[in-house]
Short mmCIF file of C-alpha atoms in Angstrom, two decimals:
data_model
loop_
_atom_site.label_atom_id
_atom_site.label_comp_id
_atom_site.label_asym_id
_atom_site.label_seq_id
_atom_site.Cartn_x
_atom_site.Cartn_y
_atom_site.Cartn_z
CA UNK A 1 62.88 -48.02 61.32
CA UNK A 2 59.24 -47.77 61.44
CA UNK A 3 58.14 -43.66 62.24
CA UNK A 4 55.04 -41.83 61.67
CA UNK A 5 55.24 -38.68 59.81
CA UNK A 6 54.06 -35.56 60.89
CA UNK A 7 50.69 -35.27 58.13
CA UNK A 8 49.64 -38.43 59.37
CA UNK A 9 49.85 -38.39 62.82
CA UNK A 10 48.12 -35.32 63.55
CA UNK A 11 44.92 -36.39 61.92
CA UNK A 12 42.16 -33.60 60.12
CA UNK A 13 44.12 -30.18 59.63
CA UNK A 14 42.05 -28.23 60.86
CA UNK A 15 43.27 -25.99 63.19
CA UNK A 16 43.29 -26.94 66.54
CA UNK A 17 40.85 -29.89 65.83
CA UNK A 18 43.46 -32.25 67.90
CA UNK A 19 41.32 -33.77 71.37
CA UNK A 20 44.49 -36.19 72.54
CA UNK A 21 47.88 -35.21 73.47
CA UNK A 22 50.12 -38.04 71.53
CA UNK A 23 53.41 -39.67 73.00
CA UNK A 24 55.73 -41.30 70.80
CA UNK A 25 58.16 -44.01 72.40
CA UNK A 26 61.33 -45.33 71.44
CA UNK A 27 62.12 -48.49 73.51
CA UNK A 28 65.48 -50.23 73.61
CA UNK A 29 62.93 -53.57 74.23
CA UNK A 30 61.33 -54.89 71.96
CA UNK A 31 58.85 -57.26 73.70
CA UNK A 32 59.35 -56.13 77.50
CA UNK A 33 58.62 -52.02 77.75
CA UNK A 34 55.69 -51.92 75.10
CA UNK A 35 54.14 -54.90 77.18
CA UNK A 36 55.00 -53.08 80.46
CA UNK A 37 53.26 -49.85 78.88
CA UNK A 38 49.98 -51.54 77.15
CA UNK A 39 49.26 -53.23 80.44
CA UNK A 40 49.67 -50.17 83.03
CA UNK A 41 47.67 -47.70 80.40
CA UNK A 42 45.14 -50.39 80.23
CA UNK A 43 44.76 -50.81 84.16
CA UNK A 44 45.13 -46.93 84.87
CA UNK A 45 42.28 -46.36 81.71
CA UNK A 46 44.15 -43.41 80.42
CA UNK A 47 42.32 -41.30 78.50
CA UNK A 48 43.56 -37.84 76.63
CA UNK A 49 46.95 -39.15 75.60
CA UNK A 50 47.55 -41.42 72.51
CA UNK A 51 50.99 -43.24 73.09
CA UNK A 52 52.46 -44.69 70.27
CA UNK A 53 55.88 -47.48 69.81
CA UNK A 54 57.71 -45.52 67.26
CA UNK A 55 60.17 -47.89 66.64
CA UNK A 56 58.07 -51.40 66.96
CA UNK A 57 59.53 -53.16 64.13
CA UNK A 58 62.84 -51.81 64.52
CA UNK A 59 65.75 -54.06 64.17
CA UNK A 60 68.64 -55.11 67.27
CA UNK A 61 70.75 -52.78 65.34
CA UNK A 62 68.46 -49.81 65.52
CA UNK A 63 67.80 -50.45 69.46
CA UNK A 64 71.52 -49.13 70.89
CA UNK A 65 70.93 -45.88 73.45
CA UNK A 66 72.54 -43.35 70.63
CA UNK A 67 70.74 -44.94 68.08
CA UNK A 68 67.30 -44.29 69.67
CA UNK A 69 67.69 -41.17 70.40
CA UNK A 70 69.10 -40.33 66.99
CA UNK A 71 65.74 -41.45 65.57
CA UNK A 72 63.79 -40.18 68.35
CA UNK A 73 65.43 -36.45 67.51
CA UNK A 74 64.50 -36.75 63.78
CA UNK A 75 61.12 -37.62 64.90
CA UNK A 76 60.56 -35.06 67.31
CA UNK A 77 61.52 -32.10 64.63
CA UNK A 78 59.16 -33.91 62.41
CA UNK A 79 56.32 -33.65 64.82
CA UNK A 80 56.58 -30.15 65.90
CA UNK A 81 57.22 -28.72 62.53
CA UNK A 82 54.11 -30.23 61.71
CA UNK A 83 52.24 -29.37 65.14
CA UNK A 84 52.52 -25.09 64.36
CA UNK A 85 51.87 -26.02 60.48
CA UNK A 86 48.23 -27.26 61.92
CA UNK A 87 48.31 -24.76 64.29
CA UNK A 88 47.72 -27.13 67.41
CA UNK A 89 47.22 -25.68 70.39
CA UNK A 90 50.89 -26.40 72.27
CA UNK A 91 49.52 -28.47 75.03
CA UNK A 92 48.66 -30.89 72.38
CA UNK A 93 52.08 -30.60 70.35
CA UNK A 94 54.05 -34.35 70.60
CA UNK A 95 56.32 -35.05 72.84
CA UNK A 96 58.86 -38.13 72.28
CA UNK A 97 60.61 -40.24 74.64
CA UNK A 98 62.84 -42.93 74.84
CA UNK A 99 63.53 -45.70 77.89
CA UNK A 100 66.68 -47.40 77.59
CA UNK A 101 69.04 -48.94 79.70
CA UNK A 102 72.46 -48.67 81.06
CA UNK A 103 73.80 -52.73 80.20
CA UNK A 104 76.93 -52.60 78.37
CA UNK A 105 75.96 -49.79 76.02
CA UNK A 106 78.23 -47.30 74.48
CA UNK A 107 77.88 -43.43 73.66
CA UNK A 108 75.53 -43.23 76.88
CA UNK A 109 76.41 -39.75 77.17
CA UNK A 110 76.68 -38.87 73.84
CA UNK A 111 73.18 -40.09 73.95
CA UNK A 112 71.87 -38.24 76.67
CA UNK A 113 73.18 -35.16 75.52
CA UNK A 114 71.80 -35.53 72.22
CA UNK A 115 68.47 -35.90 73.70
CA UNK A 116 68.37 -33.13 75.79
CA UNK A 117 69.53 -30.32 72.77
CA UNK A 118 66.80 -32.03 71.13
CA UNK A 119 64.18 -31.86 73.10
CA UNK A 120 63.44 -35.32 73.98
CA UNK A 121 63.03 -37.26 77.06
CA UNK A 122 64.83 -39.89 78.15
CA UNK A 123 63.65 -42.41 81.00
CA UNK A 124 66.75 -44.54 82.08
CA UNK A 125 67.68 -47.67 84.27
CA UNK A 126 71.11 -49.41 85.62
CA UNK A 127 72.00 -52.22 84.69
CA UNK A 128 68.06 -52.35 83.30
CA UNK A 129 64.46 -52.08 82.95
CA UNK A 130 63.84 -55.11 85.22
CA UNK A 131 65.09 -53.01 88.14
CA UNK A 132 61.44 -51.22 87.88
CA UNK A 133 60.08 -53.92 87.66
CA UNK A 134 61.79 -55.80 90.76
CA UNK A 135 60.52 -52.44 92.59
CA UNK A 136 57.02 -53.78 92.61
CA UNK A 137 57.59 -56.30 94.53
CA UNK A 138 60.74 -55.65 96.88
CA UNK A 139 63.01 -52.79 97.69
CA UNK A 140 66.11 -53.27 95.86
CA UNK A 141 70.16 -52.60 98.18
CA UNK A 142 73.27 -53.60 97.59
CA UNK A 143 74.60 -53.44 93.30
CA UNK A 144 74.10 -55.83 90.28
CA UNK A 145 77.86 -54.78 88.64
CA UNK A 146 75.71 -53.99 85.72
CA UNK A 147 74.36 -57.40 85.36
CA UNK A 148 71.25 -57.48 83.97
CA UNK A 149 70.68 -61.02 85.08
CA UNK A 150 71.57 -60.17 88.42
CA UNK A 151 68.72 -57.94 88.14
CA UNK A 152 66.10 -60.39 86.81
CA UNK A 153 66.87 -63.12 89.10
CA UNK A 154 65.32 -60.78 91.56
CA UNK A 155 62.18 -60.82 90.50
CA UNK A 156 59.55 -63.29 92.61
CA UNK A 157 59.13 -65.08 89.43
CA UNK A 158 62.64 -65.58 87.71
CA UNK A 159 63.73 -69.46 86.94
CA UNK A 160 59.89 -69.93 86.15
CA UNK A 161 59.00 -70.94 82.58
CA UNK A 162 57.15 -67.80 81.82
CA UNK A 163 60.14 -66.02 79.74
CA UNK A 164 61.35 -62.81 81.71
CA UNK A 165 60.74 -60.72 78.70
CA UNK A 166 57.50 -61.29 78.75
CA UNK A 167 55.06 -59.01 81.26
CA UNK A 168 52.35 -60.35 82.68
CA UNK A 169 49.35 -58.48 84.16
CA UNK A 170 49.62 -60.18 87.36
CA UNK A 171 53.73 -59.57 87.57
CA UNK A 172 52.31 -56.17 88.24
CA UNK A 173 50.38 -56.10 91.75
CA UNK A 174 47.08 -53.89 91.42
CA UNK A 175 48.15 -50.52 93.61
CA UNK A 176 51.47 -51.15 93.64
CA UNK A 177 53.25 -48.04 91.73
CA UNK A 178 53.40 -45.41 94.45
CA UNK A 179 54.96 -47.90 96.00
CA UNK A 180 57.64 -48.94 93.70
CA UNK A 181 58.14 -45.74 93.08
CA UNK A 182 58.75 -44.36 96.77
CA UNK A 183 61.50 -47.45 96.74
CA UNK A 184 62.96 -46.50 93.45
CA UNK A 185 63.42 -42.82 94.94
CA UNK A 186 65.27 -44.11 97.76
CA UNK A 187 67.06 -46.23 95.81
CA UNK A 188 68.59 -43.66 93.88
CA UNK A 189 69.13 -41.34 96.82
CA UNK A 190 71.50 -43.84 98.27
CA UNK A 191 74.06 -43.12 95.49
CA UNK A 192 76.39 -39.37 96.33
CA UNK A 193 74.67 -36.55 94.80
CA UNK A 194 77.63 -36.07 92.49
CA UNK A 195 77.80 -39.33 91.34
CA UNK A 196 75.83 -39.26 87.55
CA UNK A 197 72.65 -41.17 87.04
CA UNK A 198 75.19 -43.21 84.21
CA UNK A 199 77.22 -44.33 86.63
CA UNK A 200 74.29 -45.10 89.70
CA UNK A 201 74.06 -49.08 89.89
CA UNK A 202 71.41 -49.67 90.84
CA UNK A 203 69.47 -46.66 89.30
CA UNK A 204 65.66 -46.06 87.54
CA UNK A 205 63.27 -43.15 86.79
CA UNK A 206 60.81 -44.93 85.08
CA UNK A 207 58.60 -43.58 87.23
CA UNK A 208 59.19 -39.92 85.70
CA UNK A 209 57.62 -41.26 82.11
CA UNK A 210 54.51 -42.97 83.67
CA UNK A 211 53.69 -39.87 85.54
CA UNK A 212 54.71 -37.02 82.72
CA UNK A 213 54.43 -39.18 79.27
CA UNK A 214 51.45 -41.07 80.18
CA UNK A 215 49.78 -38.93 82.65
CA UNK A 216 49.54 -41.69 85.27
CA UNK A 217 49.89 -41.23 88.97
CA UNK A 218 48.52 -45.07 90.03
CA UNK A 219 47.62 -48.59 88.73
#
């Protein structure tokens, strides 16, 4: 698994010379969340925050839940061992995060748990991403049984030949996150409050990394 050590990632040593907070991702996609991310920083123009795929060329094998966050843990003690060695200010100290889905997956708890004694965060969807992305569009009732194809074929453009790993700019109307995200919070709400997020179907908080790992609030 590709990962970016500490020394390298935190550029000139001098202490506190870092200008951009840096984000390091861990997505269970390989095509579908880095696309999704590239094209909302790119809209929103972030600036300040350097977000980086940590495991891009990752194989299938390396993409389970536990398996991210395994990495994603190693990574994040890498980074902040490294962050007080430079002596970095700690509102520019890494964070790390990881956006997986629900699906069929096992050790979803295990992972979850792992990633919160580790410090990392952990944006999650049930049965998968593509219920965000359905959210831009439509509000979203009823369940999928944890089909992720029930999920895509919800999405204005499923059945065309654009494959529905692929995100494209214009899947994503301009404006519409508050939006999706004000449906996504009802969404969830319509699950009992005792009832884990693991277990909600449908379920996303997406919207909880665009806002806190990438420091966007519209696009």
């Amino acid at each position: 698994m590709a990962r970016t050590r500490g020394k390298d990632s935190l550029g000139p040593a001098n202490k506190g010379s870092r200008r951009r907070k840096v984000v390091h991702v861990f997505t269970e996609g390989r095509v579908t969340e880095p696309e999704y991310i590239k094209i909302v920083k790119e809209r929103a123009g972030v600036t300040g925050i350097e977000v980086r795929i940590a495991n891009a060329s990752a194989p299938g094998s390396q993409r389970k839940p536990i398996k991210l966050v395994e990495a994603a843990v190693r990574l994040m003690r890498e980074e902040t061992r490294a962050a007080k060695r430079a002596k970095l200010a700690e509102a520019f100290w890494p964070a790390v995060w990881c956006l997986f889905d629900r699906d069929e997956h096992q050790q979803i708890t295990d992972a979850f748990k792992l990633a919160e004694e580790g410090g990392v965060e952990v944006a999650f969807s049930h049965p998968c991403f593509e219920v965000w992305r359905v959210l831009h569009h439509k509000a979203v009732t009823g369940t999928f049984g944890g089909s992720c194809d029930m999920a895509a074929d919800r999405l204005p453009f499923a059945g065309s030949t654009t494959n529905i790993k692929t995100v494209l700019p214009e899947q994503i109307p301009v404006g519409s996150f508050a939006e999706a995200k004000k449906r996504a919070l009802k969404m969830n709400a319509a699950h009992e409050a005792h009832v884990p997020k693991v277990l909600r179907d449908p379920y996303t908080d997406v919207f909880e990394f665009v806002e806190k790992a990438l420091g966007i609030t519209s696009y």
